[in-house]
Short mmCIF file of C-alpha atoms and ligand atoms in Angstrom, two decimals:
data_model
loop_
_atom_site.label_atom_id
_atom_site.label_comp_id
_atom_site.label_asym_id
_atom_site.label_seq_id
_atom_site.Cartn_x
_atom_site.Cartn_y
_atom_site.Cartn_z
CA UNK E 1 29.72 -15.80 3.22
CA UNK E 2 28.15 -16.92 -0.19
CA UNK E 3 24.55 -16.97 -1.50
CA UNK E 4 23.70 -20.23 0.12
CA UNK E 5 25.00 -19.33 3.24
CA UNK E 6 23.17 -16.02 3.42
CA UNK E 7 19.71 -17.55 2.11
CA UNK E 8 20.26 -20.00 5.47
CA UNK E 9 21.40 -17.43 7.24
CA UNK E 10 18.73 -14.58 6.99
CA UNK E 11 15.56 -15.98 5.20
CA UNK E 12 15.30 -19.71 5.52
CA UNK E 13 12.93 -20.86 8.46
CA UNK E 14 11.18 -23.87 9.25
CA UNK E 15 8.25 -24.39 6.81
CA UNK E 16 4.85 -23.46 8.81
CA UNK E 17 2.01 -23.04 6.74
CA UNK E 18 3.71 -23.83 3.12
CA UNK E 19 3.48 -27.82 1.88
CA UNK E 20 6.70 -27.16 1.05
CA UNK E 21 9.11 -23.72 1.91
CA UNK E 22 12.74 -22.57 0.95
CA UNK E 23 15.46 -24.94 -0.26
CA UNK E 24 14.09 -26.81 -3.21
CA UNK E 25 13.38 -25.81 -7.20
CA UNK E 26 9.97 -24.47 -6.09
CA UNK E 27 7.93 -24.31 -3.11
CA UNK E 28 4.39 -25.84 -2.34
CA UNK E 29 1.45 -24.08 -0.92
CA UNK E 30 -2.08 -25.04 -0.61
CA UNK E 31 -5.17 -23.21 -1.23
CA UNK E 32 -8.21 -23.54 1.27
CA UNK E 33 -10.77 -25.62 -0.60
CA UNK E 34 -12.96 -23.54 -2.97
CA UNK E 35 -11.14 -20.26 -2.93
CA UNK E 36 -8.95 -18.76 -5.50
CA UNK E 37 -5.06 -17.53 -4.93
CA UNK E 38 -4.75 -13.65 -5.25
CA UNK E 39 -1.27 -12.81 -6.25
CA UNK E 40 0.72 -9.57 -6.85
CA UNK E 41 4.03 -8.65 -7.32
CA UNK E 42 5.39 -5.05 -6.22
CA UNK E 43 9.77 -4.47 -6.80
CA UNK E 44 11.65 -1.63 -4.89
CA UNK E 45 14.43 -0.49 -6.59
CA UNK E 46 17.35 1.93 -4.52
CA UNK E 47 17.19 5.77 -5.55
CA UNK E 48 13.84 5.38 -7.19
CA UNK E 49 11.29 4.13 -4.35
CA UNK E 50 14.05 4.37 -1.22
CA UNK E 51 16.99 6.47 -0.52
CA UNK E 52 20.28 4.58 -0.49
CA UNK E 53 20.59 5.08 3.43
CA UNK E 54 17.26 4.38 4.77
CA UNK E 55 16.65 1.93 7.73
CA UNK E 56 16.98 -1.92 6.47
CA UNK E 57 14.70 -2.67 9.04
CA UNK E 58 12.16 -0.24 7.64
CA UNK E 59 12.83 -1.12 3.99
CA UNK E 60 12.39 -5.06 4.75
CA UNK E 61 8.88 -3.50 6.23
CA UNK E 62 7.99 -1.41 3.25
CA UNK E 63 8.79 -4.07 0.99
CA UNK E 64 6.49 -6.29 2.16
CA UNK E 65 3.85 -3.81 3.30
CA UNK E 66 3.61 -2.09 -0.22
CA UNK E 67 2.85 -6.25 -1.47
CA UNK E 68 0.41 -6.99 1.27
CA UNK E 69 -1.62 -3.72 0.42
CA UNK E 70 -2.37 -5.17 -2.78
CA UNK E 71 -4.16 -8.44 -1.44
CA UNK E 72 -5.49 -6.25 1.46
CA UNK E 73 -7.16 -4.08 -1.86
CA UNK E 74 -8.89 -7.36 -3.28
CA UNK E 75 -10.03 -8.76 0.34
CA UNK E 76 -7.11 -11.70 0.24
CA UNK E 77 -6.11 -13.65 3.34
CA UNK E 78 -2.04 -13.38 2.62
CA UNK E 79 -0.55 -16.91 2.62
CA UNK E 80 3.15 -16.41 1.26
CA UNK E 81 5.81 -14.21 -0.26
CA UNK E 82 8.64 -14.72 -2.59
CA UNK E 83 11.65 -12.43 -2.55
CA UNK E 84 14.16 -11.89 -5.42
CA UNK E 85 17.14 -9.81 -3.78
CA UNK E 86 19.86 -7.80 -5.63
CA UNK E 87 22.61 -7.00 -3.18
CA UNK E 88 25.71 -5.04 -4.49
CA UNK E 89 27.58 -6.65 -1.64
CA UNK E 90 26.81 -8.68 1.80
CA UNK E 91 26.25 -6.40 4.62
CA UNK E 92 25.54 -8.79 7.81
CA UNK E 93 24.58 -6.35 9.88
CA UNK E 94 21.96 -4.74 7.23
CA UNK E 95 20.68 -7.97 6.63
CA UNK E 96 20.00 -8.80 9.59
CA UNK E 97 17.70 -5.74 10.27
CA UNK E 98 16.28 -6.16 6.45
CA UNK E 99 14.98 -9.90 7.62
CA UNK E 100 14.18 -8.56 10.94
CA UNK E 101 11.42 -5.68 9.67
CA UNK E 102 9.96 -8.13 6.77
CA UNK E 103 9.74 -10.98 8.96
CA UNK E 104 8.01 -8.70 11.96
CA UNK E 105 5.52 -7.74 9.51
CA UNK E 106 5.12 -11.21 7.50
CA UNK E 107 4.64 -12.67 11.12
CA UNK E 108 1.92 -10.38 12.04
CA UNK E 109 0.32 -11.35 8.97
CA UNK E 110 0.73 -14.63 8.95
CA UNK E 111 2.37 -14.45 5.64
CA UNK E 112 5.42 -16.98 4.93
CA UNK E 113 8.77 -16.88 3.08
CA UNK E 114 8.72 -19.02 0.90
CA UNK E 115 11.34 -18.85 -1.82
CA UNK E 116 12.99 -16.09 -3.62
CA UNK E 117 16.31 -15.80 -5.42
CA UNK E 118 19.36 -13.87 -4.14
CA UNK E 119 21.78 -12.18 -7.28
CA UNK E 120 24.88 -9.34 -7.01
CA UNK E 121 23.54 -6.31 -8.12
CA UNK E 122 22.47 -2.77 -7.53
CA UNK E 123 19.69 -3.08 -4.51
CA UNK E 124 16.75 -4.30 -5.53
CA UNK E 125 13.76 -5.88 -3.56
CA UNK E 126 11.21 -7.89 -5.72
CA UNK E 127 8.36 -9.17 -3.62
CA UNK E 128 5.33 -11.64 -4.82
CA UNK E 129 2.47 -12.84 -2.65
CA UNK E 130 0.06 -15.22 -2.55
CA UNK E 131 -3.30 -14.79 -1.10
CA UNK E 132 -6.64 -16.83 -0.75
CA UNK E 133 -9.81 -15.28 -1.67
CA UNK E 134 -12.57 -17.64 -0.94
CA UNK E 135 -14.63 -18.28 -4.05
CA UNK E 136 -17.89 -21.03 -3.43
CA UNK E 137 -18.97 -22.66 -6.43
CA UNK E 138 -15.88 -21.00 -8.38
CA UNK E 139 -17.53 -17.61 -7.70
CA UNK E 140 -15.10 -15.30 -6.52
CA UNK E 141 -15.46 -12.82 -3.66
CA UNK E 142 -12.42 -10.90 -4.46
CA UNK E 143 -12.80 -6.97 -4.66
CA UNK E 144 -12.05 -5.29 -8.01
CA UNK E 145 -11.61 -1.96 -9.31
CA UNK E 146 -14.55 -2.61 -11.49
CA UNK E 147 -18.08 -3.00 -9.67
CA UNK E 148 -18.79 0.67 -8.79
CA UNK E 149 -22.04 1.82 -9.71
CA UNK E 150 -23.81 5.22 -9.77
CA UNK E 151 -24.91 6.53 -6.61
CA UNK E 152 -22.31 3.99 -4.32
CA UNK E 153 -20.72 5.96 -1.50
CA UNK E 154 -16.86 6.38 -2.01
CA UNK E 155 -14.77 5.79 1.36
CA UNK E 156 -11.06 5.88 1.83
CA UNK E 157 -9.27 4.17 4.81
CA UNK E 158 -7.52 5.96 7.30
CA UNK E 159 -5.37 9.23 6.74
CA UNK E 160 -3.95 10.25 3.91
CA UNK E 161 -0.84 12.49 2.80
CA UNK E 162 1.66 11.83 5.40
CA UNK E 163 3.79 10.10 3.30
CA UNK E 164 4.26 12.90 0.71
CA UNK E 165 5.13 15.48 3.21
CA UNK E 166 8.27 13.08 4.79
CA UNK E 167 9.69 13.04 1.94
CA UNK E 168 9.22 16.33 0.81
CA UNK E 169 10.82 17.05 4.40
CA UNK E 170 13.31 14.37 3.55
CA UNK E 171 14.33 15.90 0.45
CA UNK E 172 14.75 19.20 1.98
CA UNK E 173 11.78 21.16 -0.04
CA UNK E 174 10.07 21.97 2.76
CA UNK E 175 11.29 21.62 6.81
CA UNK E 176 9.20 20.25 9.31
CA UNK E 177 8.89 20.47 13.53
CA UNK E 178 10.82 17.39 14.45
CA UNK E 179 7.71 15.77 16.20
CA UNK E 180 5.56 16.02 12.64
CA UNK E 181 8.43 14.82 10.84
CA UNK E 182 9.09 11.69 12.98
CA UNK E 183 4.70 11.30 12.52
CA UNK E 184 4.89 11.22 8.92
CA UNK E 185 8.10 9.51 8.52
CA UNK E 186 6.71 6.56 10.16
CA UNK E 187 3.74 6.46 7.68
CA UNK E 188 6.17 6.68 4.64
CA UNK E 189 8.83 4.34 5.61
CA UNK E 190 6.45 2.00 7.67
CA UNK E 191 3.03 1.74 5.98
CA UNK E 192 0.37 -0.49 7.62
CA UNK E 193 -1.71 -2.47 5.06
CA UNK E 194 -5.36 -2.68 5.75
CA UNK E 195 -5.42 -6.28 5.30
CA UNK E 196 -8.17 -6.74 7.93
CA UNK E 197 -10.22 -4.26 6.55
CA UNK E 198 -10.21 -5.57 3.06
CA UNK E 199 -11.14 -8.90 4.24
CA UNK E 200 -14.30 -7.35 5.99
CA UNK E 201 -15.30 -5.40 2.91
CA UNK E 202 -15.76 -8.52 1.11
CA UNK E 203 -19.39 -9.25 0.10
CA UNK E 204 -19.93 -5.33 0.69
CA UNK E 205 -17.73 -2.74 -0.74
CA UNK E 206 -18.90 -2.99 -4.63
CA UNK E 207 -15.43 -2.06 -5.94
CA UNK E 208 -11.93 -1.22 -3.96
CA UNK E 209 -8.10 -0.64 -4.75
CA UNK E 210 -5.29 0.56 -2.64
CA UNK E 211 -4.06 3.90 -2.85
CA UNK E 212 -0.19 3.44 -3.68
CA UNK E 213 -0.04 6.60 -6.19
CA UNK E 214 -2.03 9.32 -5.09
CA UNK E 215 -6.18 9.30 -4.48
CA UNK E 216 -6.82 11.44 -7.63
CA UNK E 217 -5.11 9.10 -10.24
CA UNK E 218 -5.83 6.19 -8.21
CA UNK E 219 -10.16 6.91 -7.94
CA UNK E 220 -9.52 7.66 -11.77
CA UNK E 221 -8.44 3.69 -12.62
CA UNK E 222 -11.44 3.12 -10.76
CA UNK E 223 -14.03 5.06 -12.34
CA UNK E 224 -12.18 3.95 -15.57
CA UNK E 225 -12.78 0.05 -14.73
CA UNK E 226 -16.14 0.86 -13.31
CA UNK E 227 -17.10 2.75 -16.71
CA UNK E 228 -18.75 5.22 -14.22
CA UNK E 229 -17.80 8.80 -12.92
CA UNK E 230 -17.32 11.15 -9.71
CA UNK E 231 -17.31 14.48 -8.75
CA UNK E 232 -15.18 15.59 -5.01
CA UNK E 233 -15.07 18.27 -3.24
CA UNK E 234 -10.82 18.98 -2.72
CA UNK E 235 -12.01 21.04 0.39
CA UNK E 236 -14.26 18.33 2.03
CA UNK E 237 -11.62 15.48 1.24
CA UNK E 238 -8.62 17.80 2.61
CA UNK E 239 -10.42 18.24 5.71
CA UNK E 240 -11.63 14.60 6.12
CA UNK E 241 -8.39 12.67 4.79
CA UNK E 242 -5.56 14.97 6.15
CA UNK E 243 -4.15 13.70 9.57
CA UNK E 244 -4.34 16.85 11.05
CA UNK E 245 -5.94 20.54 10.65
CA UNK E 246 -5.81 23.44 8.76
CA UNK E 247 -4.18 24.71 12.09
CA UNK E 248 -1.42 22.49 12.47
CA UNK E 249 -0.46 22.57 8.86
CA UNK E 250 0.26 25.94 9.04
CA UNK E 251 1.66 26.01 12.46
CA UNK E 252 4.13 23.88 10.98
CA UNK E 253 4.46 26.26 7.63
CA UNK E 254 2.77 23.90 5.05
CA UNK E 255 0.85 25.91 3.09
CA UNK E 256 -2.68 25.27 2.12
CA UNK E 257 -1.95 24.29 -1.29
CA UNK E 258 0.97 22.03 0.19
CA UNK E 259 -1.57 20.01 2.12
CA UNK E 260 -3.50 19.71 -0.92
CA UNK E 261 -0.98 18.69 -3.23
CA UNK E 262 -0.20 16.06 -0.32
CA UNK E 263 -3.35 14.61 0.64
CA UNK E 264 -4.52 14.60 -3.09
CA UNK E 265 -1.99 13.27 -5.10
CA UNK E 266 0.44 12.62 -2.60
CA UNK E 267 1.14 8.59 -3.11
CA UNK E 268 2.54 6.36 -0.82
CA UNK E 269 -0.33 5.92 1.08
CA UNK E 270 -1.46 2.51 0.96
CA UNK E 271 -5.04 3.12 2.33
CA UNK E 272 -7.96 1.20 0.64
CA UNK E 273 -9.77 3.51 -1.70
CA UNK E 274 -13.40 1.61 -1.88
CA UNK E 275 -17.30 2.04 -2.93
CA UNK E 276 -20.57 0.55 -1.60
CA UNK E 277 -24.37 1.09 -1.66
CA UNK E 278 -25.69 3.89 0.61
CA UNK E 279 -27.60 0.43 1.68
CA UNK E 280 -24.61 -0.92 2.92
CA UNK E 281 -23.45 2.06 5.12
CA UNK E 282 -24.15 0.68 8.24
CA UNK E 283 -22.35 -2.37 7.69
CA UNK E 284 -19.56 -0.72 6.46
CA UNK E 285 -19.02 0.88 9.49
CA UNK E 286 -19.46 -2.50 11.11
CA UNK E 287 -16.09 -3.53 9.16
CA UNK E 288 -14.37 -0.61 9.75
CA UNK E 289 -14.86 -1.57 13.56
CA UNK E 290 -14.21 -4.77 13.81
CA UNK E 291 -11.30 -4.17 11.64
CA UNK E 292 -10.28 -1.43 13.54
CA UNK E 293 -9.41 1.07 10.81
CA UNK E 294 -11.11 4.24 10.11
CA UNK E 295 -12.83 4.60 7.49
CA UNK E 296 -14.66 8.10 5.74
CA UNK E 297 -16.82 8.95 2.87
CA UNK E 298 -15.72 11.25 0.15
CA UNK E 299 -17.65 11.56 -2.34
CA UNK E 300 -20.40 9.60 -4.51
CA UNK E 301 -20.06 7.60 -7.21
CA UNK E 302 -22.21 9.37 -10.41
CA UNK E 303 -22.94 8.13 -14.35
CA UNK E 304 -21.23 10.93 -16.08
CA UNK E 305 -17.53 9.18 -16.75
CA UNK E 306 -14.34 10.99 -15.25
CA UNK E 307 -13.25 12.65 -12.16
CA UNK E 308 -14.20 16.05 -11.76
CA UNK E 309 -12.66 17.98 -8.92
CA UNK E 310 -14.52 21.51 -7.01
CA UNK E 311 -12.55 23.91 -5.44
CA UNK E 312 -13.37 25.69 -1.66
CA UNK E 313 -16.66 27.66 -3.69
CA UNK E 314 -18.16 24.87 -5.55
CA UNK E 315 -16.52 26.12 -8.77
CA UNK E 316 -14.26 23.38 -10.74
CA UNK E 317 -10.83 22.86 -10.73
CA UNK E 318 -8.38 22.18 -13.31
CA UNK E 319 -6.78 18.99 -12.42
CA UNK E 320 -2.90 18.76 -12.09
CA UNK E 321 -3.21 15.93 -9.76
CA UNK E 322 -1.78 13.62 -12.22
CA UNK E 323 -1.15 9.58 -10.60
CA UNK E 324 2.72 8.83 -10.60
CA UNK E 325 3.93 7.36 -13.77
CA UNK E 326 7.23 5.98 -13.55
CA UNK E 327 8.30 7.07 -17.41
CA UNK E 328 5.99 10.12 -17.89
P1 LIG T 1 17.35 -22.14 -8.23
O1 LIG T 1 18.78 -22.28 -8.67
O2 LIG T 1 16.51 -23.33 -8.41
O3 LIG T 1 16.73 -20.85 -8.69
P2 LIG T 1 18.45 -21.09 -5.88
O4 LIG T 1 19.71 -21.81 -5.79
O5 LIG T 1 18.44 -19.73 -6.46
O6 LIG T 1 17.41 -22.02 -6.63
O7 LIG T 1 17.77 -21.00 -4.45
C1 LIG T 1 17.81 -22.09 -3.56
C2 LIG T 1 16.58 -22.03 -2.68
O8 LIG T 1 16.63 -20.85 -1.89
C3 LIG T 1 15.25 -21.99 -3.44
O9 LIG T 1 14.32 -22.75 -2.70
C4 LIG T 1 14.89 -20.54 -3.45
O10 LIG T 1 13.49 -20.36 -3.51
C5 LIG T 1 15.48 -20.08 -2.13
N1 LIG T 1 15.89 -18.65 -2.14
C6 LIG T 1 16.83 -18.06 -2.87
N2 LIG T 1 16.97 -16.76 -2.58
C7 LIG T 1 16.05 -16.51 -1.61
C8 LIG T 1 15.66 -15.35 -0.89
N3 LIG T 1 16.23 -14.15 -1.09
N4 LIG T 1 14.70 -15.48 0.02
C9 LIG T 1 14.10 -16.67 0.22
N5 LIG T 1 14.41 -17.79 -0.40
C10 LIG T 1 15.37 -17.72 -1.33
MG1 LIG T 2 18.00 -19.14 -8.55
#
């Protein structure tokens, strides 16, 4: 089988919502009328953001989950993806489950293939989508990191930290009961992005992001772009964020500080991290509904720049929640 061959084979399908999809020099897509295209581009590269013998139905997931986040962060409606692939060699039967898993998801998003580019190499997934933000008289509604204001609430989506224990447990640093393993596996090899939600926080949450590398660095870009500051409780946040309790961690021998480190700084999360007026708290809720995600306050948004983090007593804590850097 060659490169043609496989591109028919595994990623070409009829053209739905794309002018024009797969098989020419470019494709074609159209924008609704009066909104701008959102567009982001996320690349997984083997040993660094997947182990070699992860599930190529999972990966093709992740791939495009970690790329819809981002739109789902600045309230896009996804449209289409592009996918560059490296492949060392062709593997039908991986393929096939790689396609399957990013077309399940791309499906459920509405979200169409259409074009990438397909090389020999060592396995590499580069992803780009396209969203639509709608934007009436050229004013756009997208969400940014950079509209917080003193006094906003602060709210993160869902759980967070799951993902940072599997693969601690995955990398053998700490072991895990086998139901809590196959829980959090599922949240690090299978993220759901909160597309729905980000569309229903538009017009409402005053800044957002997604949380990809931990909540501490992450709210940090935020208050950066903002120009404004924060202070959390770590105790409050653990106890609100973490999918489980104090109980159950240590049931299951994380420690305290574990859980922490995990819900924290843990990455991999791909919750929206957002802030909105205490006037808006009510309809906030309202999205979180109707989008049916959970959503919880953390914190408040204050004047005095920076993050500054309190331990269990109120007293502050040094920070060594750094965000991941790739080459710190
Ligand atoms: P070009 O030489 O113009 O870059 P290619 O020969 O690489 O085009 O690709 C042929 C067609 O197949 C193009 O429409 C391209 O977008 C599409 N394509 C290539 N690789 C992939 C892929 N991995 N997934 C989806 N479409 C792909
Ligand atoms: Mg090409």
């Amino acid at each position: 089988m060659g490169e043609f061959d496989l591109i028919e084979r595994f990623f070409k399908r009829p053209a739905r919502r794309a002018v024009l999809g797969i098989g020419d020099d470019c494709a074609l897509l159209q924008t609704p009328a009066g909104s701008h295209m959102a567009i982001s581009t996320d690349m997984l590269v083997q040993g660094r953001h997947f182990f070699t013998d992860v599930d190529p139905r999972c990966l093709g997931h992740k791939a495009l989950a970690v790329n819809l986040s981002d739109l789902a962060a600045c309230g896009a409606e996804p449209m289409g993806f592009t996918l560059a692939l490296a492949l060392p060699h062709i593997d039908e039967v991986w393929l096939a489950a790689f396609a399957g898993g990013l077309f399940a998801l791309a499906d459920s998003h509405g979200c169409e293939l259409v074009g990438g580019d397909t090389t020999r190499g060592p396995l590499t997934i580069g992803i780009t989508v396209f969203g639509s933000v709608p934007a009436p008289g050229g004013q756009s509604q997208a969400l940014l990191r950079s509209g917080a204001h003193p006094g906003d609430d602060i709210y993160a989506s869902g759980h967070l930290g799951d993902a940072r224990l599997a693969l601690q447990a995955l990398q053998g640093q700490l072991s895990l009961p086998p139901a809590l393993l196959k829980a959090t596996r599922l949240r690090l090899e299978e993220p759901s992005p909160r597309i729905a939600l980000g569309m229903a926080l538009r017009g409402l949450a005053s800044a957002a992001m997604d949380l990809s590398d931990g909540l501490v660095g992450d709210l940090g870009h935020l208050l950066k772009a903002s120009q404004v500051g924060a202070t959390l409780n770590t105790e409050t946040v653990l106890e609100r964020m973490a999918a489980r309790s104090h109980d159950v961690w240590a049931g299951a021998g994380v420690s305290h500080a574990q859980a922490l480190h995990c819900v924290l700084s843990g990455g991999d999360d791909y919750e929206l991290l957002f802030t909105a007026p205490p006037t808006a708290r009510s309809a906030v809720l309202a999205a979180a509904q109707s989008s049916d995600t959970p959503v919880t306050c953390i914190g408040r948004i204050d004047a005095q720049p920076g993050l500054r983090l309190l331990d269990a007593t109120g007293a502050p804590m040094p920070h060594h929640f750094a965000s991941f850097d790739h080459f710190a």
